[in-house]
Coordinates of C-alpha atoms and ligand atoms in Angstrom, one line a residue:
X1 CA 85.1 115.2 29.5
X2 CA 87.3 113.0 27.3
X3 CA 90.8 114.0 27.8
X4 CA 93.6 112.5 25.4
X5 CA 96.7 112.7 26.6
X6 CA 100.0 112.2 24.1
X7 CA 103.3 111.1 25.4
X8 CA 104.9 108.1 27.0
X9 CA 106.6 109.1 29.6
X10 CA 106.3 110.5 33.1
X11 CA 105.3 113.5 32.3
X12 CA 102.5 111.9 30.9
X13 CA 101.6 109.6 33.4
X14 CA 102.2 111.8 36.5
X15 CA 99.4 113.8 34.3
X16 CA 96.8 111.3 33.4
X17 CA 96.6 110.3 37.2
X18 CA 96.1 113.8 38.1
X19 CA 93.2 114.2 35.3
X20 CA 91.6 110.7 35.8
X21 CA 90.2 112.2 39.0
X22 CA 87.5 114.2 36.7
X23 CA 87.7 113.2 33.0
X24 CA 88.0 109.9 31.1
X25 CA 91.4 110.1 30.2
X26 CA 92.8 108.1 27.0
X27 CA 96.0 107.9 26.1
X28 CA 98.4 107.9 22.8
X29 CA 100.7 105.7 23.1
X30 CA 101.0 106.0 26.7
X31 CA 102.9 103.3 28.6
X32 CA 101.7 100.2 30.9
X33 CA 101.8 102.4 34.0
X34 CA 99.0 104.9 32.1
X35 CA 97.2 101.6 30.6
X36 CA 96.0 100.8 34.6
X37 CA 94.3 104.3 34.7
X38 CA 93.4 105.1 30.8
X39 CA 92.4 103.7 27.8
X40 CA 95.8 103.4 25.4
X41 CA 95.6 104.0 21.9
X42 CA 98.5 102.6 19.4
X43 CA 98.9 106.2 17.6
X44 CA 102.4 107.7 17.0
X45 CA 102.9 111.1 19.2
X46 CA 104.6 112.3 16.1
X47 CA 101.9 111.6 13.5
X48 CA 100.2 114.9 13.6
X49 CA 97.3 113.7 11.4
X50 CA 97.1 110.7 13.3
X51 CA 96.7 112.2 16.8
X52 CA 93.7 114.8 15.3
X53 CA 92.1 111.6 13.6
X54 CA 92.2 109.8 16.8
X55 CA 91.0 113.1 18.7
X56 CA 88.2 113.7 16.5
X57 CA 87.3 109.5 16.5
X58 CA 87.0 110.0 20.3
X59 CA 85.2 113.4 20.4
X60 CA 87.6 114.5 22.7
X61 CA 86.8 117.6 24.6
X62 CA 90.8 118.3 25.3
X63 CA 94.0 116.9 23.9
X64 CA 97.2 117.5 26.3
X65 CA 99.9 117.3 24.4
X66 CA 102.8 115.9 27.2
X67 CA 106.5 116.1 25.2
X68 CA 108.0 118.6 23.4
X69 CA 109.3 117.0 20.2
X70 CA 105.8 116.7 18.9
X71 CA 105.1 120.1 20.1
X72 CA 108.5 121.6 18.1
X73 CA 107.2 119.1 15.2
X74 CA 103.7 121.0 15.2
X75 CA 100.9 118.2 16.2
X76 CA 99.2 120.5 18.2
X77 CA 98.1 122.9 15.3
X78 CA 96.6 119.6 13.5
X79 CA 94.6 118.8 16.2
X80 CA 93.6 122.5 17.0
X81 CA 93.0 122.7 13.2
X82 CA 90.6 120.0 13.8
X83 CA 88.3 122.3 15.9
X84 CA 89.6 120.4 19.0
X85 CA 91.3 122.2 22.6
X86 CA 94.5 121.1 23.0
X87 CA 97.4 122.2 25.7
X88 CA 100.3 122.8 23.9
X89 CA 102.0 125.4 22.0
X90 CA 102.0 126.2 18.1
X91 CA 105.1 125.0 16.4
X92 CA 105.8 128.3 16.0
X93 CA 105.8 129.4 20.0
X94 CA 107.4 126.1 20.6
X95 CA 110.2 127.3 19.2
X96 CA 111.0 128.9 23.0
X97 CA 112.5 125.6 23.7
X98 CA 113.0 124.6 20.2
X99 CA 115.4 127.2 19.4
X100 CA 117.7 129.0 22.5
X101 CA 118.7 131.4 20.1
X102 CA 114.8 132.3 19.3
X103 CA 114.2 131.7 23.5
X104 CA 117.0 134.7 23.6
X105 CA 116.0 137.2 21.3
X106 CA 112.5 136.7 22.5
X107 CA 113.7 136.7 26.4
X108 CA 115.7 140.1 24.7
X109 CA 113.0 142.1 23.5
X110 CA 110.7 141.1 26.4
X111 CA 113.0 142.7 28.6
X112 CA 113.1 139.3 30.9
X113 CA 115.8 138.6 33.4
X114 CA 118.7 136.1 31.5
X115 CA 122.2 135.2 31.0
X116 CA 124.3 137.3 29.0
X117 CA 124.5 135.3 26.3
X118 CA 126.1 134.9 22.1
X119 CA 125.0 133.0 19.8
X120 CA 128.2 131.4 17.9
X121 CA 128.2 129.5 14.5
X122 CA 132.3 129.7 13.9
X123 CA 135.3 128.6 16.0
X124 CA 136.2 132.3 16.5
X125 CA 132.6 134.0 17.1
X126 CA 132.9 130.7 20.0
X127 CA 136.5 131.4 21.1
X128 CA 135.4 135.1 21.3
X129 CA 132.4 134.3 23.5
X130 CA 134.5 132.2 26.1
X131 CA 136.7 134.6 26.7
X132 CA 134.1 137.3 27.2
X133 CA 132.1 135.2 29.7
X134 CA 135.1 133.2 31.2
X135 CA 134.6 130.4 33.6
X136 CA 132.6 128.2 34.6
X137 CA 131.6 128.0 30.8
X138 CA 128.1 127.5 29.9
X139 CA 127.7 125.7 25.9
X140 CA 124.2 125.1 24.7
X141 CA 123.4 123.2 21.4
X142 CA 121.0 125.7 19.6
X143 CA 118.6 122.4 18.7
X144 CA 116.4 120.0 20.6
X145 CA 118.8 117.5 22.4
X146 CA 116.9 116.0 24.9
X147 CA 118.5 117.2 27.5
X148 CA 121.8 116.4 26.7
X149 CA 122.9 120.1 24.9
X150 CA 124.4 122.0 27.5
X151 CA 127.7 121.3 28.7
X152 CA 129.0 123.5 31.8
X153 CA 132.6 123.2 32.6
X154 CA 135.9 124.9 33.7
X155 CA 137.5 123.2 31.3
X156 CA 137.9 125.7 27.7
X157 CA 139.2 122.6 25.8
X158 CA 136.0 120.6 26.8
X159 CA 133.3 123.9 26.7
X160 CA 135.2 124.7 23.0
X161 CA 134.9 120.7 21.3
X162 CA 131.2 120.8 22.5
X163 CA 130.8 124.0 20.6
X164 CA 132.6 122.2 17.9
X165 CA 130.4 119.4 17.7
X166 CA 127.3 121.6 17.6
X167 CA 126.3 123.6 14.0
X168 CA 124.7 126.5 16.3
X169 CA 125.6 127.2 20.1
X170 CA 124.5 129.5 22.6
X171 CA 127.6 130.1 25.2
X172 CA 126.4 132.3 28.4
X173 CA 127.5 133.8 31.2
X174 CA 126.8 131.6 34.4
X175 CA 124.2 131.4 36.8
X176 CA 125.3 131.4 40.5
X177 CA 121.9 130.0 42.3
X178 CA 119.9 127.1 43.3
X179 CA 117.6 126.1 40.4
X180 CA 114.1 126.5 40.4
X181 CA 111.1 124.9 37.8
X182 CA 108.0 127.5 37.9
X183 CA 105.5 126.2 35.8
X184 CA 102.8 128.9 34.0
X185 CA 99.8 127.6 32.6
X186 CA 98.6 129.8 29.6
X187 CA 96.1 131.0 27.5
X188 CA 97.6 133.1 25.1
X189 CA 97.1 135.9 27.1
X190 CA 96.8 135.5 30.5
X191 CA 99.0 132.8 33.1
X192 CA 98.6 130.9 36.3
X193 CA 101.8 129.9 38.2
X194 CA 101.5 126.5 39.4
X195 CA 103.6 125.8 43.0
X196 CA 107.1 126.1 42.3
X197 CA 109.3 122.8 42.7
X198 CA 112.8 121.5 42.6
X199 CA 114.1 118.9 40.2
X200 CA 117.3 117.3 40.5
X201 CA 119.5 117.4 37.1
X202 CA 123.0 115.4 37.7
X203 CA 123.0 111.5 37.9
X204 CA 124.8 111.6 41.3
X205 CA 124.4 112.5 44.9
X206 CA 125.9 116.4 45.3
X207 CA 125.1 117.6 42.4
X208 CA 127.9 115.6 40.4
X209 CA 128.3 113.9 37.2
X210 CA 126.4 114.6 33.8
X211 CA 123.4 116.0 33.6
X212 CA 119.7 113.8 33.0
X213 CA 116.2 114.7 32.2
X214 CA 116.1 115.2 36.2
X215 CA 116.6 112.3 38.8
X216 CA 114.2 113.7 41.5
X217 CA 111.9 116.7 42.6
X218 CA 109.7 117.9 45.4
X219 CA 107.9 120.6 46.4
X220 CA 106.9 123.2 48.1
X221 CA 110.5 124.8 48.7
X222 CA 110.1 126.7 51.7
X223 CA 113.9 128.7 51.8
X224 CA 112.4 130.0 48.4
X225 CA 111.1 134.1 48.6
X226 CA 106.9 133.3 49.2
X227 CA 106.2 135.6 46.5
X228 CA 108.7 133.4 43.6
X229 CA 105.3 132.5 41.4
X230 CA 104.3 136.7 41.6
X231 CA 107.5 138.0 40.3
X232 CA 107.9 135.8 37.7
X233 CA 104.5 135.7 36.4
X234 CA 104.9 139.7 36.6
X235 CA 108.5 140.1 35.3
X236 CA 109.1 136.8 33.2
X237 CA 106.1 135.2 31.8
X238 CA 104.0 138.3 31.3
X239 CA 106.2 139.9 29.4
X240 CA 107.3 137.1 27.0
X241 CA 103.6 136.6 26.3
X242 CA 103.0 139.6 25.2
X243 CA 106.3 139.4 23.3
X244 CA 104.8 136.1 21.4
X245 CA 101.8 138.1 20.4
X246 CA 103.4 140.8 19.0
X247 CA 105.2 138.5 16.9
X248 CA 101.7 136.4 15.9
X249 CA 102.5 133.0 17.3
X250 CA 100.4 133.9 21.1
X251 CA 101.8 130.7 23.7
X252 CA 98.9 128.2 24.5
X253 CA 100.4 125.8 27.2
X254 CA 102.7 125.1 29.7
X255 CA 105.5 127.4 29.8
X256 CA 108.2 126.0 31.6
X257 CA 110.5 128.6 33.3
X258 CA 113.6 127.4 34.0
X259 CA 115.3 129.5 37.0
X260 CA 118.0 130.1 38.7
X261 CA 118.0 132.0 42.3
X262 CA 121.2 134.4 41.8
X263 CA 122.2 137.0 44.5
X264 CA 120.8 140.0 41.7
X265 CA 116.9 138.1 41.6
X266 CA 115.9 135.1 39.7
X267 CA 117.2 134.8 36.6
X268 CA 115.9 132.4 33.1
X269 CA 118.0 129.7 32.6
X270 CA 116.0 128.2 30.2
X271 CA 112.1 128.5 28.3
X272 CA 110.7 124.8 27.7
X273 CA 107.1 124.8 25.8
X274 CA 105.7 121.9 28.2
X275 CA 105.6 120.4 31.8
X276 CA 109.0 119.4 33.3
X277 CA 109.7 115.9 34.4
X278 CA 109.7 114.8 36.9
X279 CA 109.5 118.5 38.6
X280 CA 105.5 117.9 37.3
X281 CA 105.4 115.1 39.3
X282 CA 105.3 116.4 43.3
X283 CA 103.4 119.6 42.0
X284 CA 100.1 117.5 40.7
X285 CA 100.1 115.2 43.8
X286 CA 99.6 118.8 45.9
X287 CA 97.5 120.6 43.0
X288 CA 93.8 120.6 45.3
X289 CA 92.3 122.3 41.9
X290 CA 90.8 120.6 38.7
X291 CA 93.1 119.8 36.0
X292 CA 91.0 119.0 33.5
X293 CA 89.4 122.2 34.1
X294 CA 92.5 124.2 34.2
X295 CA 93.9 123.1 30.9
X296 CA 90.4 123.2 29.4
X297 CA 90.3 126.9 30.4
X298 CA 93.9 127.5 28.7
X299 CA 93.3 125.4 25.6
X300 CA 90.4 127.7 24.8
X301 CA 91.8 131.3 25.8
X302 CA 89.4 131.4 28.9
X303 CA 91.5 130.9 32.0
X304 CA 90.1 133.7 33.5
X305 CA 86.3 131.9 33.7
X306 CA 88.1 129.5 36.3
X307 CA 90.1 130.4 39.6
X308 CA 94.0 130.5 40.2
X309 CA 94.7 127.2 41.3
X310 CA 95.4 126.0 45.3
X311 CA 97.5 123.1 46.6
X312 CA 97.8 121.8 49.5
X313 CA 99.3 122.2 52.3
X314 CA 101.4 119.5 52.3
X315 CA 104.7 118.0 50.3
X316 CA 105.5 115.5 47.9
X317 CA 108.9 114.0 46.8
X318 CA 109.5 112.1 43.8
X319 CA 112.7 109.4 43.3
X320 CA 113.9 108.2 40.2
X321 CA 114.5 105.2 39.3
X322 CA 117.1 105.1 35.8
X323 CA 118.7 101.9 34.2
X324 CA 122.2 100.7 33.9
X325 CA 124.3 103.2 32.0
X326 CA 122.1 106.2 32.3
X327 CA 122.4 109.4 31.4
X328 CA 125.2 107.7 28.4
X329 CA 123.1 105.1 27.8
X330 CA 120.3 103.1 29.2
X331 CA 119.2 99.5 29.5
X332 CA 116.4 97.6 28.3
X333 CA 114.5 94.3 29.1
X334 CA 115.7 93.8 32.7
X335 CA 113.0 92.5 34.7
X336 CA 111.4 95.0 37.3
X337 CA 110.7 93.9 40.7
X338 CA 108.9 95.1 43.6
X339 CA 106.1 97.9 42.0
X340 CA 102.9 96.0 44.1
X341 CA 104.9 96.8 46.9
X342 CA 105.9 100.1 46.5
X343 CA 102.1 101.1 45.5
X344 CA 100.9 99.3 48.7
X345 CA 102.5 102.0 50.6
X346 CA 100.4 104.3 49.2
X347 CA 103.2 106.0 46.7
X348 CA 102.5 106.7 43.2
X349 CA 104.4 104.5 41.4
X350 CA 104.9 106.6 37.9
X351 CA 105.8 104.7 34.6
X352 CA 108.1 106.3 32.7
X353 CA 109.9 103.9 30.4
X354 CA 108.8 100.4 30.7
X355 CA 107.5 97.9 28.6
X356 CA 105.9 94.6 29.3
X357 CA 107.5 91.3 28.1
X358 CA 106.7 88.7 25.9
X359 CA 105.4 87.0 29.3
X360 CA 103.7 90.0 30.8
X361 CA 106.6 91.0 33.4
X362 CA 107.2 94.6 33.3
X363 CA 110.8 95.6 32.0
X364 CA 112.7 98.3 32.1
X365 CA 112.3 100.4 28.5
X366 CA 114.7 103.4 28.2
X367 CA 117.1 105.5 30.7
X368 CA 114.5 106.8 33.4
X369 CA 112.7 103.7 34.4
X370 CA 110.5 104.6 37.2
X371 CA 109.8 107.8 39.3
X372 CA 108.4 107.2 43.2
X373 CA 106.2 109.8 44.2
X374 CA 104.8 110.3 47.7
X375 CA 103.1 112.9 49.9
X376 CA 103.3 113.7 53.5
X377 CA 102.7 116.3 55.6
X378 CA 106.1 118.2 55.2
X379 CA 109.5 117.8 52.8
X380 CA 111.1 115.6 55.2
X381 CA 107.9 112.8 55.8
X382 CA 107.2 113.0 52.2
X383 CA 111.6 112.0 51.6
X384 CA 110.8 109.2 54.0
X385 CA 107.8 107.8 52.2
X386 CA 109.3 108.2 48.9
X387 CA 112.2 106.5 49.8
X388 CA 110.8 103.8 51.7
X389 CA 108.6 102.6 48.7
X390 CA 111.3 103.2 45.8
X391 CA 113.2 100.9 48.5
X392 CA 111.1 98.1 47.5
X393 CA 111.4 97.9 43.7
X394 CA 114.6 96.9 41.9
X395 CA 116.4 95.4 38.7
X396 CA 119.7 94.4 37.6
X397 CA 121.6 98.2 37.2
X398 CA 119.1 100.3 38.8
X399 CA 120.5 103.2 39.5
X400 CA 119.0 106.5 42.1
X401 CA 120.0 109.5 44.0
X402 CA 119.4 109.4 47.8
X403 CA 120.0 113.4 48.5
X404 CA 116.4 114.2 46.5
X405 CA 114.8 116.6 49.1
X406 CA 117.3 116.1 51.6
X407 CA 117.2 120.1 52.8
X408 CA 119.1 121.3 52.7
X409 CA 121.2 119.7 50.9
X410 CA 118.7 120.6 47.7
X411 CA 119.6 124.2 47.7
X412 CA 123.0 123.5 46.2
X413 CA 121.3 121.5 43.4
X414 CA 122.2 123.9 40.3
X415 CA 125.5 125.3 41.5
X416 CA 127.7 122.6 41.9
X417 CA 130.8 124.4 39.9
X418 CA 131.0 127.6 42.5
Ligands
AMP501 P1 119.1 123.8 30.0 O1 118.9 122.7 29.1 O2 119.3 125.1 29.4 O3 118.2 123.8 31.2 O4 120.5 123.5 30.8 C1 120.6 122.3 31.5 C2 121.3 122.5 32.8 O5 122.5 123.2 32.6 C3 120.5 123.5 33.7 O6 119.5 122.8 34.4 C4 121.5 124.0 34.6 O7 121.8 123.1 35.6 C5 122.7 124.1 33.7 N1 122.8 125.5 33.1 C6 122.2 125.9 31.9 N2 122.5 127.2 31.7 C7 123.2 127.6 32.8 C8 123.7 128.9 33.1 N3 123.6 130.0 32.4 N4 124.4 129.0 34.3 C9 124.5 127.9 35.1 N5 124.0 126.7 34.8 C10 123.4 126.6 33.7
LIG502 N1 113.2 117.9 34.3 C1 113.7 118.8 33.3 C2 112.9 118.9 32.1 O1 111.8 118.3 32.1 O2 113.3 119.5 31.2

């Protein structure tokens, strides 16, 4: 089956690696990592039209759409209205990462474990809220900000100008708890829980510093309670999809449940509409199931013609690799070193923003560079791997955590302001 996959990042690569093992997988744009696996196709994620005309010029049997601002911006109802499958929500159920507010009320009426939450759009309704949830203070942009919208702190001053600069915030009560990704492939009606992972949010070792689109990830996590996936399909993912039925915009895709492990049960700390990166990345390398055919089965409302999916017994760690000035800023152009190498040893090396020069040497292209994924036959071999072949590459600035997996150590990952 032709499989087009949209994106650029490593998300999207992580994925087309995964699919290339049963479908011809194409790519739009894609990035030079997913050029050595796919065929690229020069067509703007964002061009709705664009990606359906390419779709339908291919006679693609599935379009996965990877990112979630071309979800929010509703490509996947072109290509759907094409007569094509495609993974990925409507605009209108991507709106449960879209919009937190929307994410709330639906999270509300589903009746699905949450923070206590407000959603402020003056300096008093926000003043109001921080006082009624105190501190740690938890200050989320109501819109899309790449990662960059939430802002917990002690500090009221810094947790109130936050609120400030936003038009719309959510402020919540805090979530005490190591942080979990459980990802739910579904059809509309029905879900599959993919192995739960870990991904690393802050830029530093411990926990510390901002937060990034995630530094690092692995899985399985074997502190976590064996039946995780169960009760969350059962008491968070059911529910909400009944809950975006009844209010006519049914959730085709990946929902991404956010969690965090508190002493009262796992609680949402967040919906996103698409697979996490790099949390993605360690689950697909253990994934012993069909991709292709998995999505396939969701993009067309059948997922129960094929089985739940198995993994293997075994782990995988990925490493990030950012650029100078990361999360702030990134850097671009510096001359990458070192990726032979690191493949040699048998890791994935995982594109996720590079670019290649005017002479053909691969570059750095945007804040998360590279991500370094290996398996092995627990946590702690697959750390090792992963960190002996990220050890090989470099470039001016690079910039990695060395506590990914280190159990631990990962359990605290998530609350760092106790
Ligand atoms: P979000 O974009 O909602 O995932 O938030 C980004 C990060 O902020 C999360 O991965 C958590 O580390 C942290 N965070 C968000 N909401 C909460 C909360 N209610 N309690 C504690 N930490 C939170
Ligand atoms: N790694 C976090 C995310 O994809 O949102």
């Amino acid at each position: 089956m032709k499989t087009l996959v949209i994106g650029t990042g490593g998300r999207e690569h992580a994925l087309a690696l995964k699919l290339a093992q049963d479908a011809e997988v194409h790519a739009a744009p894609g990035n030079p990592g997913i050029g050595l696996i796919a065929t690229l196709h020069d067509v703007d994620a964002m061009s709705g039209e664009s990606i359906a005309a390419l779709a339908t010029e291919l006679g693609a049997g599935l379009v996965v759409v990877g990112p979630e601002a071309p979800l929010v911006a509703g490509v996947a109802d072109l290509v759907r209205a094409a007569g094509i499958p495609v993974f990925g929500p409507s605009r209108e159920a991507a709106q449960l990462e879209g919009s937190k507010a929307f994410s709330k009320s639906v999270m509300a009426a589903a009746g699905v474990p949450t923070a206590g939450s407000r959603v402020c759009r003056t300096a008093e309704e926000v003043a109001a809220a921080l006082d009624e949830f105190g501190a740690p203070y938890v200050v989320k942009d109501d819109a899309l900000a790449a990662g960059k919208g939430v802002v917990v702190t002690r500090d009221r001053d810094e947790a109130a100008a936050h609120a400030a600069a936003c038009e719309t915030v959510v402020i919540e009560e805090f979530l005490d708890g190591p942080e979990v990704s459980l990802f739910a492939v579904c059809d509309g009606e029905r879900a599959y829980a993919l192995q739960p992972a870990q991904d690393f949010k802050r830029i530093f070792d411990g926990g510390r510093g901002p937060n990034t689109g995630g530094m690092g990830s692995y899985t399985p996590l074997t502190w976590a309670q064996s039946d995780l996936a169960e009760v969350v399909i059962a008491t968070v993912v059911e529910p909400t999809l009944a809950e975006m039925r009844r209010r006519g915009a049914p959730f085709v895709g990946c929902l991404y449940v956010g969690l965090a492990l508190t002493a009262r049960g796992p609680k949402v700390i967040e919906f996103n509409c698409r697979f996490g990166d790099p949390d993605i990345q360690p689950v697909l390398a253990v994934l012993d199931s069909s991709l292709s055919a998995l999505l396939h089965a969701a993009a067309t409302g059948a997922l129960d013609s094929v089985p739940a999916p198995v993994f293997r017994d075994e782990a995988a760690v990925t490493v990030v690799l950012a650029s100078a000035g990361y999360p702030e800023s990134s850097s671009s152009g510096d001359v990458i070193s070192g990726v032979e190498d690191a493949a040699a040893t048998g890791a994935d090396v995982i594109h996720a923003g590079t670019a290649l020069d005017g002479d053909g040497r691969l570059v750095t292209a945007g804040g998360r560079v590279l991500a370094v994924r290996a398996g092995g036959a627990d946590v702690a071999a697959a750390r090792a791997n992963a960190y002996a072949a990220a050890g090989l590459i470099s470039f001016e600035g690079m910039q990695r955590r060395s506590d990914i997996a280190a159990e631990p150590l990962g359990v605290v990952e998530g609350a760092s302001l106790r």
